[in-house]
Amino acid sequence: MLIDTHAHLDSPNFDEDRELVIERAQEAGISRILNVGFNRETIPTTMKLAEKYDFIYAIVGWHPVDSIEMKPQDLDWIASLASHPKVVAIGEIGLDYHWDTSPKDVQQRVFREQINLAKQVNKPIVIHNRDAHEDVVRILKEEKASEVGGVMHCFSGSWETAKLCLDMNFYISFGGPVTFKNARVPKEVLERVPLDRLLLETDAPYLAPHPYRGKRNESAYVRLVAEAAAEIKGKSLEEISRITTENAENCFRLPQK
């Protein structure tokens, strides 16, 4: 059994065959899927999925790319959803300096606001970090994010950055890129991350693993990420599946299966 700790199955990319995609995930041994709603459009569709399927849970927050659009009432909305029994984390939140859609100061303010919200509602946070390692780590420290911890989603940084995040009570999550032949740094970081701090994800429909690279990703493919992690760690697929499932249950306080 595996858990896909980060997916976007409410994406329009799945409008033609969403139920089949979810069935394939179950057939592949994916016991639970955590779906992420990250703005005004995707939070409602994520909640709808979580309420329809008992094995799909919701993560809700405001993506840094959309920070410029966030209003105070949106933060209140996320706070109100945090008490929903299927909402397990606040995310994906963080910084994205790759896409020039929201000013850095706005991104940082919205990031801080959501860390503090997570502390108020006692939920872990799911971090989006693109080309912003130094500022992400600094803000996590300044806002004492270690009080709630969470996940460094689809981690792409160095071991030095990973170590700082581990020290702040965060899990390190890996997706499709760790299966790519030229992904030297992610493989090296995964090798060094302690087993009890390792999580797996797809980020579907994005970042499909080898041999589906460049195609639409789906939750069933988290098994391919698990196989790569097992090889890198020198463990069996069964061991990696058991360990990462337990880690996800601990991080997100999911009921054990």
PDB file of C-alpha atoms in Angstrom:
ATOM      1  CA  MET A   1       0.000   0.000   0.000  1.00  0.00           C
ATOM      2  CA  LEU A   2       1.225   3.480  -0.912  1.00  0.00           C
ATOM      3  CA  ILE A   3       0.015   7.025  -0.288  1.00  0.00           C
ATOM      4  CA  ASP A   4       0.238   9.729  -2.941  1.00  0.00           C
ATOM      5  CA  THR A   5       0.855  12.699  -0.654  1.00  0.00           C
ATOM      6  CA  HIS A   6       0.415  15.389  -3.319  1.00  0.00           C
ATOM      7  CA  ALA A   7      -1.868  15.351  -6.355  1.00  0.00           C
ATOM      8  CA  HIS A   8      -4.156  17.654  -8.322  1.00  0.00           C
ATOM      9  CA  LEU A   9      -6.760  15.199  -9.596  1.00  0.00           C
ATOM     10  CA  ASP A  10      -9.328  17.994  -9.799  1.00  0.00           C
ATOM     11  CA  SER A  11      -7.285  19.478 -12.680  1.00  0.00           C
ATOM     12  CA  PRO A  12      -9.100  19.905 -16.020  1.00  0.00           C
ATOM     13  CA  ASN A  13      -6.461  17.489 -17.396  1.00  0.00           C
ATOM     14  CA  PHE A  14      -8.553  14.708 -15.806  1.00  0.00           C
ATOM     15  CA  ASP A  15     -12.004  15.882 -16.879  1.00  0.00           C
ATOM     16  CA  GLU A  16     -12.358  13.140 -19.512  1.00  0.00           C
ATOM     17  CA  ASP A  17     -11.391  10.149 -17.352  1.00  0.00           C
ATOM     18  CA  ARG A  18     -11.079  11.179 -13.682  1.00  0.00           C
ATOM     19  CA  GLU A  19     -12.935   8.142 -12.323  1.00  0.00           C
ATOM     20  CA  LEU A  20     -10.754   5.775 -14.363  1.00  0.00           C
ATOM     21  CA  VAL A  21      -7.609   7.527 -13.091  1.00  0.00           C
ATOM     22  CA  ILE A  22      -8.798   7.068  -9.509  1.00  0.00           C
ATOM     23  CA  GLU A  23      -9.665   3.410 -10.178  1.00  0.00           C
ATOM     24  CA  ARG A  24      -6.203   2.799 -11.649  1.00  0.00           C
ATOM     25  CA  ALA A  25      -4.636   4.281  -8.528  1.00  0.00           C
ATOM     26  CA  GLN A  26      -6.572   1.879  -6.322  1.00  0.00           C
ATOM     27  CA  GLU A  27      -5.664  -1.057  -8.546  1.00  0.00           C
ATOM     28  CA  ALA A  28      -1.986  -0.066  -8.257  1.00  0.00           C
ATOM     29  CA  GLY A  29      -2.191  -0.290  -4.447  1.00  0.00           C
ATOM     30  CA  ILE A  30      -2.537   3.419  -3.682  1.00  0.00           C
ATOM     31  CA  SER A  31      -4.537   3.396  -0.456  1.00  0.00           C
ATOM     32  CA  ARG A  32      -4.956   7.164  -0.061  1.00  0.00           C
ATOM     33  CA  ILE A  33      -4.500  10.305  -2.124  1.00  0.00           C
ATOM     34  CA  LEU A  34      -3.980  13.796  -0.737  1.00  0.00           C
ATOM     35  CA  ASN A  35      -5.378  16.318  -3.203  1.00  0.00           C
ATOM     36  CA  VAL A  36      -4.244  19.931  -3.106  1.00  0.00           C
ATOM     37  CA  GLY A  37      -6.457  22.988  -3.624  1.00  0.00           C
ATOM     38  CA  PHE A  38      -4.349  26.130  -3.915  1.00  0.00           C
ATOM     39  CA  ASN A  39      -6.520  29.058  -5.078  1.00  0.00           C
ATOM     40  CA  ARG A  40     -10.091  30.298  -5.468  1.00  0.00           C
ATOM     41  CA  GLU A  41     -10.810  27.821  -8.293  1.00  0.00           C
ATOM     42  CA  THR A  42      -9.160  24.648  -7.021  1.00  0.00           C
ATOM     43  CA  ILE A  43     -10.070  24.704  -3.324  1.00  0.00           C
ATOM     44  CA  PRO A  44     -13.774  23.985  -4.025  1.00  0.00           C
ATOM     45  CA  THR A  45     -12.987  21.229  -6.555  1.00  0.00           C
ATOM     46  CA  THR A  46     -10.535  19.647  -4.122  1.00  0.00           C
ATOM     47  CA  MET A  47     -13.111  19.674  -1.337  1.00  0.00           C
ATOM     48  CA  LYS A  48     -15.651  18.100  -3.680  1.00  0.00           C
ATOM     49  CA  LEU A  49     -13.258  15.209  -4.446  1.00  0.00           C
ATOM     50  CA  ALA A  50     -12.446  14.676  -0.757  1.00  0.00           C
ATOM     51  CA  GLU A  51     -16.131  14.562   0.119  1.00  0.00           C
ATOM     52  CA  LYS A  52     -16.925  12.128  -2.714  1.00  0.00           C
ATOM     53  CA  TYR A  53     -14.174   9.544  -2.041  1.00  0.00           C
ATOM     54  CA  ASP A  54     -13.424   8.275   1.452  1.00  0.00           C
ATOM     55  CA  PHE A  55      -9.751   7.587   0.582  1.00  0.00           C
ATOM     56  CA  ILE A  56      -9.086  11.086  -0.832  1.00  0.00           C
ATOM     57  CA  TYR A  57      -8.125  13.820   1.610  1.00  0.00           C
ATOM     58  CA  ALA A  58      -7.770  17.572   1.075  1.00  0.00           C
ATOM     59  CA  ILE A  59      -4.907  20.005   1.535  1.00  0.00           C
ATOM     60  CA  VAL A  60      -5.965  23.643   1.167  1.00  0.00           C
ATOM     61  CA  GLY A  61      -3.971  26.867   0.951  1.00  0.00           C
ATOM     62  CA  TRP A  62      -2.886  29.662  -1.343  1.00  0.00           C
ATOM     63  CA  HIS A  63      -0.141  29.079  -3.928  1.00  0.00           C
ATOM     64  CA  PRO A  64       2.656  31.680  -4.071  1.00  0.00           C
ATOM     65  CA  VAL A  65       2.103  32.209  -7.810  1.00  0.00           C
ATOM     66  CA  ASP A  66      -1.434  33.419  -6.982  1.00  0.00           C
ATOM     67  CA  SER A  67      -0.419  35.472  -3.914  1.00  0.00           C
ATOM     68  CA  ILE A  68      -1.290  38.777  -5.578  1.00  0.00           C
ATOM     69  CA  GLU A  69      -4.938  37.676  -5.783  1.00  0.00           C
ATOM     70  CA  MET A  70      -5.362  36.623  -2.165  1.00  0.00           C
ATOM     71  CA  LYS A  71      -7.779  38.734  -0.094  1.00  0.00           C
ATOM     72  CA  PRO A  72      -8.254  38.700   3.710  1.00  0.00           C
ATOM     73  CA  GLN A  73     -11.535  36.827   3.253  1.00  0.00           C
ATOM     74  CA  ASP A  74      -9.646  34.059   1.423  1.00  0.00           C
ATOM     75  CA  LEU A  75      -7.465  33.522   4.476  1.00  0.00           C
ATOM     76  CA  ASP A  76     -10.626  33.373   6.595  1.00  0.00           C
ATOM     77  CA  TRP A  77     -12.050  30.822   4.135  1.00  0.00           C
ATOM     78  CA  ILE A  78      -9.001  28.576   4.468  1.00  0.00           C
ATOM     79  CA  ALA A  79      -9.216  28.907   8.258  1.00  0.00           C
ATOM     80  CA  SER A  80     -12.859  27.819   8.201  1.00  0.00           C
ATOM     81  CA  LEU A  81     -12.060  24.784   6.035  1.00  0.00           C
ATOM     82  CA  ALA A  82      -9.258  23.696   8.368  1.00  0.00           C
ATOM     83  CA  SER A  83     -11.819  22.204  10.760  1.00  0.00           C
ATOM     84  CA  HIS A  84     -13.312  19.976   8.045  1.00  0.00           C
ATOM     85  CA  PRO A  85     -12.622  16.307   8.921  1.00  0.00           C
ATOM     86  CA  LYS A  86     -11.086  15.621   5.493  1.00  0.00           C
ATOM     87  CA  VAL A  87      -8.665  18.604   5.525  1.00  0.00           C
ATOM     88  CA  VAL A  88      -5.266  17.389   6.728  1.00  0.00           C
ATOM     89  CA  ALA A  89      -2.864  20.279   6.012  1.00  0.00           C
ATOM     90  CA  ILE A  90      -2.455  23.876   4.865  1.00  0.00           C
ATOM     91  CA  GLY A  91      -0.806  24.106   1.453  1.00  0.00           C
ATOM     92  CA  GLU A  92       0.657  24.334  -0.914  1.00  0.00           C
ATOM     93  CA  ILE A  93       2.205  27.537   0.387  1.00  0.00           C
ATOM     94  CA  GLY A  94       5.643  29.041  -0.004  1.00  0.00           C
ATOM     95  CA  LEU A  95       7.637  31.023  -2.549  1.00  0.00           C
ATOM     96  CA  ASP A  96       8.035  30.787  -6.318  1.00  0.00           C
ATOM     97  CA  TYR A  97      10.667  33.062  -7.831  1.00  0.00           C
ATOM     98  CA  HIS A  98      10.557  31.313 -11.214  1.00  0.00           C
ATOM     99  CA  TRP A  99       7.190  32.632 -12.418  1.00  0.00           C
ATOM    100  CA  ASP A 100       6.998  36.416 -12.273  1.00  0.00           C
ATOM    101  CA  THR A 101       3.290  36.674 -11.423  1.00  0.00           C
ATOM    102  CA  SER A 102       3.329  37.873  -7.793  1.00  0.00           C
ATOM    103  CA  PRO A 103       5.882  40.302  -6.288  1.00  0.00           C
ATOM    104  CA  LYS A 104       8.320  38.741  -3.835  1.00  0.00           C
ATOM    105  CA  ASP A 105       7.171  40.920  -0.933  1.00  0.00           C
ATOM    106  CA  VAL A 106       3.543  39.877  -1.504  1.00  0.00           C
ATOM    107  CA  GLN A 107       4.527  36.200  -1.711  1.00  0.00           C
ATOM    108  CA  GLN A 108       6.461  36.467   1.533  1.00  0.00           C
ATOM    109  CA  ARG A 109       3.599  38.202   3.362  1.00  0.00           C
ATOM    110  CA  VAL A 110       1.049  35.606   2.223  1.00  0.00           C
ATOM    111  CA  PHE A 111       3.474  32.805   3.135  1.00  0.00           C
ATOM    112  CA  ARG A 112       3.904  34.180   6.659  1.00  0.00           C
ATOM    113  CA  GLU A 113       0.156  34.658   7.098  1.00  0.00           C
ATOM    114  CA  GLN A 114      -0.517  31.037   6.211  1.00  0.00           C
ATOM    115  CA  ILE A 115       2.223  29.663   8.454  1.00  0.00           C
ATOM    116  CA  ASN A 116       0.631  31.547  11.321  1.00  0.00           C
ATOM    117  CA  LEU A 117      -2.811  30.294  10.328  1.00  0.00           C
ATOM    118  CA  ALA A 118      -1.492  26.709  10.364  1.00  0.00           C
ATOM    119  CA  LYS A 119      -0.161  27.267  13.865  1.00  0.00           C
ATOM    120  CA  GLN A 120      -3.549  28.598  14.975  1.00  0.00           C
ATOM    121  CA  VAL A 121      -5.446  25.588  13.572  1.00  0.00           C
ATOM    122  CA  ASN A 122      -2.674  23.091  14.430  1.00  0.00           C
ATOM    123  CA  LYS A 123      -2.192  21.668  10.928  1.00  0.00           C
ATOM    124  CA  PRO A 124       1.054  20.749   9.156  1.00  0.00           C
ATOM    125  CA  ILE A 125       2.071  22.829   6.141  1.00  0.00           C
ATOM    126  CA  VAL A 126       2.989  21.746   2.610  1.00  0.00           C
ATOM    127  CA  ILE A 127       5.746  23.882   1.119  1.00  0.00           C
ATOM    128  CA  HIS A 128       6.117  24.914  -2.520  1.00  0.00           C
ATOM    129  CA  ASN A 129       9.660  26.177  -3.103  1.00  0.00           C
ATOM    130  CA  ARG A 130      10.903  27.130  -6.541  1.00  0.00           C
ATOM    131  CA  ASP A 131      14.186  29.024  -6.902  1.00  0.00           C
ATOM    132  CA  ALA A 132      13.718  30.486  -3.402  1.00  0.00           C
ATOM    133  CA  HIS A 133      15.567  28.121  -1.046  1.00  0.00           C
ATOM    134  CA  GLU A 134      17.237  30.783   1.109  1.00  0.00           C
ATOM    135  CA  ASP A 135      14.107  32.868   1.679  1.00  0.00           C
ATOM    136  CA  VAL A 136      11.889  29.812   2.299  1.00  0.00           C
ATOM    137  CA  VAL A 137      14.216  28.487   4.998  1.00  0.00           C
ATOM    138  CA  ARG A 138      14.620  31.950   6.555  1.00  0.00           C
ATOM    139  CA  ILE A 139      10.859  32.548   6.773  1.00  0.00           C
ATOM    140  CA  LEU A 140      10.193  29.049   8.148  1.00  0.00           C
ATOM    141  CA  LYS A 141      12.720  29.783  10.895  1.00  0.00           C
ATOM    142  CA  GLU A 142      11.469  33.295  11.635  1.00  0.00           C
ATOM    143  CA  GLU A 143       7.840  32.174  11.858  1.00  0.00           C
ATOM    144  CA  LYS A 144       8.721  29.125  13.985  1.00  0.00           C
ATOM    145  CA  ALA A 145       7.117  26.748  11.489  1.00  0.00           C
ATOM    146  CA  SER A 146       8.760  23.857  13.357  1.00  0.00           C
ATOM    147  CA  GLU A 147       5.817  24.082  15.789  1.00  0.00           C
ATOM    148  CA  VAL A 148       3.581  22.444  13.167  1.00  0.00           C
ATOM    149  CA  GLY A 149       6.140  20.947  10.753  1.00  0.00           C
ATOM    150  CA  GLY A 150       5.018  19.548   7.449  1.00  0.00           C
ATOM    151  CA  VAL A 151       6.392  18.614   4.051  1.00  0.00           C
ATOM    152  CA  MET A 152       8.902  20.033   1.605  1.00  0.00           C
ATOM    153  CA  HIS A 153       6.869  19.126  -1.483  1.00  0.00           C
ATOM    154  CA  CYS A 154       8.678  17.702  -4.534  1.00  0.00           C
ATOM    155  CA  PHE A 155      12.012  18.656  -3.035  1.00  0.00           C
ATOM    156  CA  SER A 156      14.564  20.020  -5.500  1.00  0.00           C
ATOM    157  CA  GLY A 157      17.164  21.616  -3.240  1.00  0.00           C
ATOM    158  CA  SER A 158      20.545  20.557  -1.938  1.00  0.00           C
ATOM    159  CA  TRP A 159      21.294  18.260   0.978  1.00  0.00           C
ATOM    160  CA  GLU A 160      22.305  21.345   2.994  1.00  0.00           C
ATOM    161  CA  THR A 161      18.831  22.834   2.481  1.00  0.00           C
ATOM    162  CA  ALA A 162      17.174  19.490   3.217  1.00  0.00           C
ATOM    163  CA  LYS A 163      19.106  19.216   6.489  1.00  0.00           C
ATOM    164  CA  LEU A 164      17.891  22.658   7.601  1.00  0.00           C
ATOM    165  CA  CYS A 165      14.310  21.604   6.846  1.00  0.00           C
ATOM    166  CA  LEU A 166      14.684  18.276   8.635  1.00  0.00           C
ATOM    167  CA  ASP A 167      15.909  20.179  11.682  1.00  0.00           C
ATOM    168  CA  MET A 168      12.678  22.215  11.584  1.00  0.00           C
ATOM    169  CA  ASN A 169      10.429  19.145  11.832  1.00  0.00           C
ATOM    170  CA  PHE A 170       9.776  18.725   8.096  1.00  0.00           C
ATOM    171  CA  TYR A 171       9.468  15.614   5.963  1.00  0.00           C
ATOM    172  CA  ILE A 172      11.157  15.588   2.545  1.00  0.00           C
ATOM    173  CA  SER A 173       8.945  14.448  -0.324  1.00  0.00           C
ATOM    174  CA  PHE A 174      10.064  13.174  -3.714  1.00  0.00           C
ATOM    175  CA  GLY A 175       8.178  12.747  -6.966  1.00  0.00           C
ATOM    176  CA  GLY A 176       8.776  11.824 -10.590  1.00  0.00           C
ATOM    177  CA  PRO A 177      12.080  13.714 -11.066  1.00  0.00           C
ATOM    178  CA  VAL A 178      13.890  11.221  -8.805  1.00  0.00           C
ATOM    179  CA  THR A 179      13.307   8.598 -11.531  1.00  0.00           C
ATOM    180  CA  PHE A 180      15.043  10.672 -14.233  1.00  0.00           C
ATOM    181  CA  LYS A 181      18.462   9.416 -15.310  1.00  0.00           C
ATOM    182  CA  ASN A 182      20.053  12.873 -15.077  1.00  0.00           C
ATOM    183  CA  ALA A 183      18.550  13.761 -11.665  1.00  0.00           C
ATOM    184  CA  ARG A 184      21.814  13.492  -9.735  1.00  0.00           C
ATOM    185  CA  VAL A 185      21.048  15.910  -6.886  1.00  0.00           C
ATOM    186  CA  PRO A 186      17.545  14.610  -5.990  1.00  0.00           C
ATOM    187  CA  LYS A 187      18.891  11.044  -5.938  1.00  0.00           C
ATOM    188  CA  GLU A 188      21.782  12.070  -3.674  1.00  0.00           C
ATOM    189  CA  VAL A 189      19.442  13.916  -1.299  1.00  0.00           C
ATOM    190  CA  LEU A 190      16.980  11.004  -1.176  1.00  0.00           C
ATOM    191  CA  GLU A 191      19.855   8.680  -0.330  1.00  0.00           C
ATOM    192  CA  ARG A 192      20.708  10.818   2.717  1.00  0.00           C
ATOM    193  CA  VAL A 193      17.210  11.620   4.006  1.00  0.00           C
ATOM    194  CA  PRO A 194      16.404   9.470   7.065  1.00  0.00           C
ATOM    195  CA  LEU A 195      13.836   6.783   6.305  1.00  0.00           C
ATOM    196  CA  ASP A 196      11.471   8.113   8.958  1.00  0.00           C
ATOM    197  CA  ARG A 197      11.350  11.508   7.195  1.00  0.00           C
ATOM    198  CA  LEU A 198      10.726  10.312   3.630  1.00  0.00           C
ATOM    199  CA  LEU A 199       7.491  10.853   1.698  1.00  0.00           C
ATOM    200  CA  LEU A 200       6.428  10.059  -1.876  1.00  0.00           C
ATOM    201  CA  GLU A 201       4.140  11.930  -4.252  1.00  0.00           C
ATOM    202  CA  THR A 202       3.201  12.423  -7.893  1.00  0.00           C
ATOM    203  CA  ASP A 203       2.136  16.090  -8.200  1.00  0.00           C
ATOM    204  CA  ALA A 204      -0.206  14.715 -10.881  1.00  0.00           C
ATOM    205  CA  PRO A 205      -0.840  15.797 -13.599  1.00  0.00           C
ATOM    206  CA  TYR A 206       2.685  17.285 -13.532  1.00  0.00           C
ATOM    207  CA  LEU A 207       6.192  15.770 -13.371  1.00  0.00           C
ATOM    208  CA  ALA A 208       5.401  12.261 -14.580  1.00  0.00           C
ATOM    209  CA  PRO A 209       8.112   9.722 -13.727  1.00  0.00           C
ATOM    210  CA  HIS A 210      10.143   7.723 -16.238  1.00  0.00           C
ATOM    211  CA  PRO A 211       9.001   6.136 -18.580  1.00  0.00           C
ATOM    212  CA  TYR A 212       6.060   8.575 -18.787  1.00  0.00           C
ATOM    213  CA  ARG A 213       8.184  11.731 -18.626  1.00  0.00           C
ATOM    214  CA  GLY A 214       6.538  14.568 -20.553  1.00  0.00           C
ATOM    215  CA  LYS A 215       3.122  12.919 -20.420  1.00  0.00           C
ATOM    216  CA  ARG A 216       0.248  13.380 -17.989  1.00  0.00           C
ATOM    217  CA  ASN A 217       1.061  12.116 -14.529  1.00  0.00           C
ATOM    218  CA  GLU A 218      -1.437  10.220 -12.351  1.00  0.00           C
ATOM    219  CA  SER A 219      -1.549   8.832  -8.821  1.00  0.00           C
ATOM    220  CA  ALA A 220      -0.940   5.216  -9.876  1.00  0.00           C
ATOM    221  CA  TYR A 221       2.575   6.263 -10.923  1.00  0.00           C
ATOM    222  CA  VAL A 222       3.636   6.923  -7.326  1.00  0.00           C
ATOM    223  CA  ARG A 223       4.564   3.239  -7.398  1.00  0.00           C
ATOM    224  CA  LEU A 224       7.328   4.079  -9.900  1.00  0.00           C
ATOM    225  CA  VAL A 225       8.646   6.719  -7.497  1.00  0.00           C
ATOM    226  CA  ALA A 226       8.563   4.128  -4.708  1.00  0.00           C
ATOM    227  CA  GLU A 227      10.530   1.675  -6.862  1.00  0.00           C
ATOM    228  CA  ALA A 228      13.212   4.323  -7.504  1.00  0.00           C
ATOM    229  CA  ALA A 229      13.355   5.187  -3.791  1.00  0.00           C
ATOM    230  CA  ALA A 230      13.694   1.501  -2.890  1.00  0.00           C
ATOM    231  CA  GLU A 231      16.611   1.112  -5.287  1.00  0.00           C
ATOM    232  CA  ILE A 232      18.364   4.253  -4.046  1.00  0.00           C
ATOM    233  CA  LYS A 233      17.867   3.287  -0.391  1.00  0.00           C
ATOM    234  CA  GLY A 234      18.758  -0.373  -0.908  1.00  0.00           C
ATOM    235  CA  LYS A 235      15.413  -1.496   0.479  1.00  0.00           C
ATOM    236  CA  SER A 236      12.604  -3.642  -0.857  1.00  0.00           C
ATOM    237  CA  LEU A 237       9.565  -2.010  -2.424  1.00  0.00           C
ATOM    238  CA  GLU A 238       7.495  -3.469   0.413  1.00  0.00           C
ATOM    239  CA  GLU A 239       9.706  -1.821   3.035  1.00  0.00           C
ATOM    240  CA  ILE A 240       9.607   1.572   1.327  1.00  0.00           C
ATOM    241  CA  SER A 241       5.841   1.297   0.926  1.00  0.00           C
ATOM    242  CA  ARG A 242       5.327   0.466   4.599  1.00  0.00           C
ATOM    243  CA  ILE A 243       7.712   3.142   5.871  1.00  0.00           C
ATOM    244  CA  THR A 244       6.427   5.979   3.677  1.00  0.00           C
ATOM    245  CA  THR A 245       2.821   5.057   4.456  1.00  0.00           C
ATOM    246  CA  GLU A 246       3.546   5.230   8.189  1.00  0.00           C
ATOM    247  CA  ASN A 247       5.347   8.547   7.670  1.00  0.00           C
ATOM    248  CA  ALA A 248       2.362  10.024   5.820  1.00  0.00           C
ATOM    249  CA  GLU A 249      -0.016   8.790   8.517  1.00  0.00           C
ATOM    250  CA  ASN A 250       2.162  10.434  11.177  1.00  0.00           C
ATOM    251  CA  CYS A 251       2.700  13.700   9.311  1.00  0.00           C
ATOM    252  CA  PHE A 252      -0.925  14.240   8.288  1.00  0.00           C
ATOM    253  CA  ARG A 253      -2.520  12.381  11.237  1.00  0.00           C
ATOM    254  CA  LEU A 254      -4.340  10.043   8.894  1.00  0.00           C
ATOM    255  CA  PRO A 255      -6.279   7.058  10.250  1.00  0.00           C
ATOM    256  CA  GLN A 256      -4.174   3.912   9.979  1.00  0.00           C
ATOM    257  CA  LYS A 257      -5.205   1.219   7.517  1.00  0.00           C
TER     258      LYS A 257
END
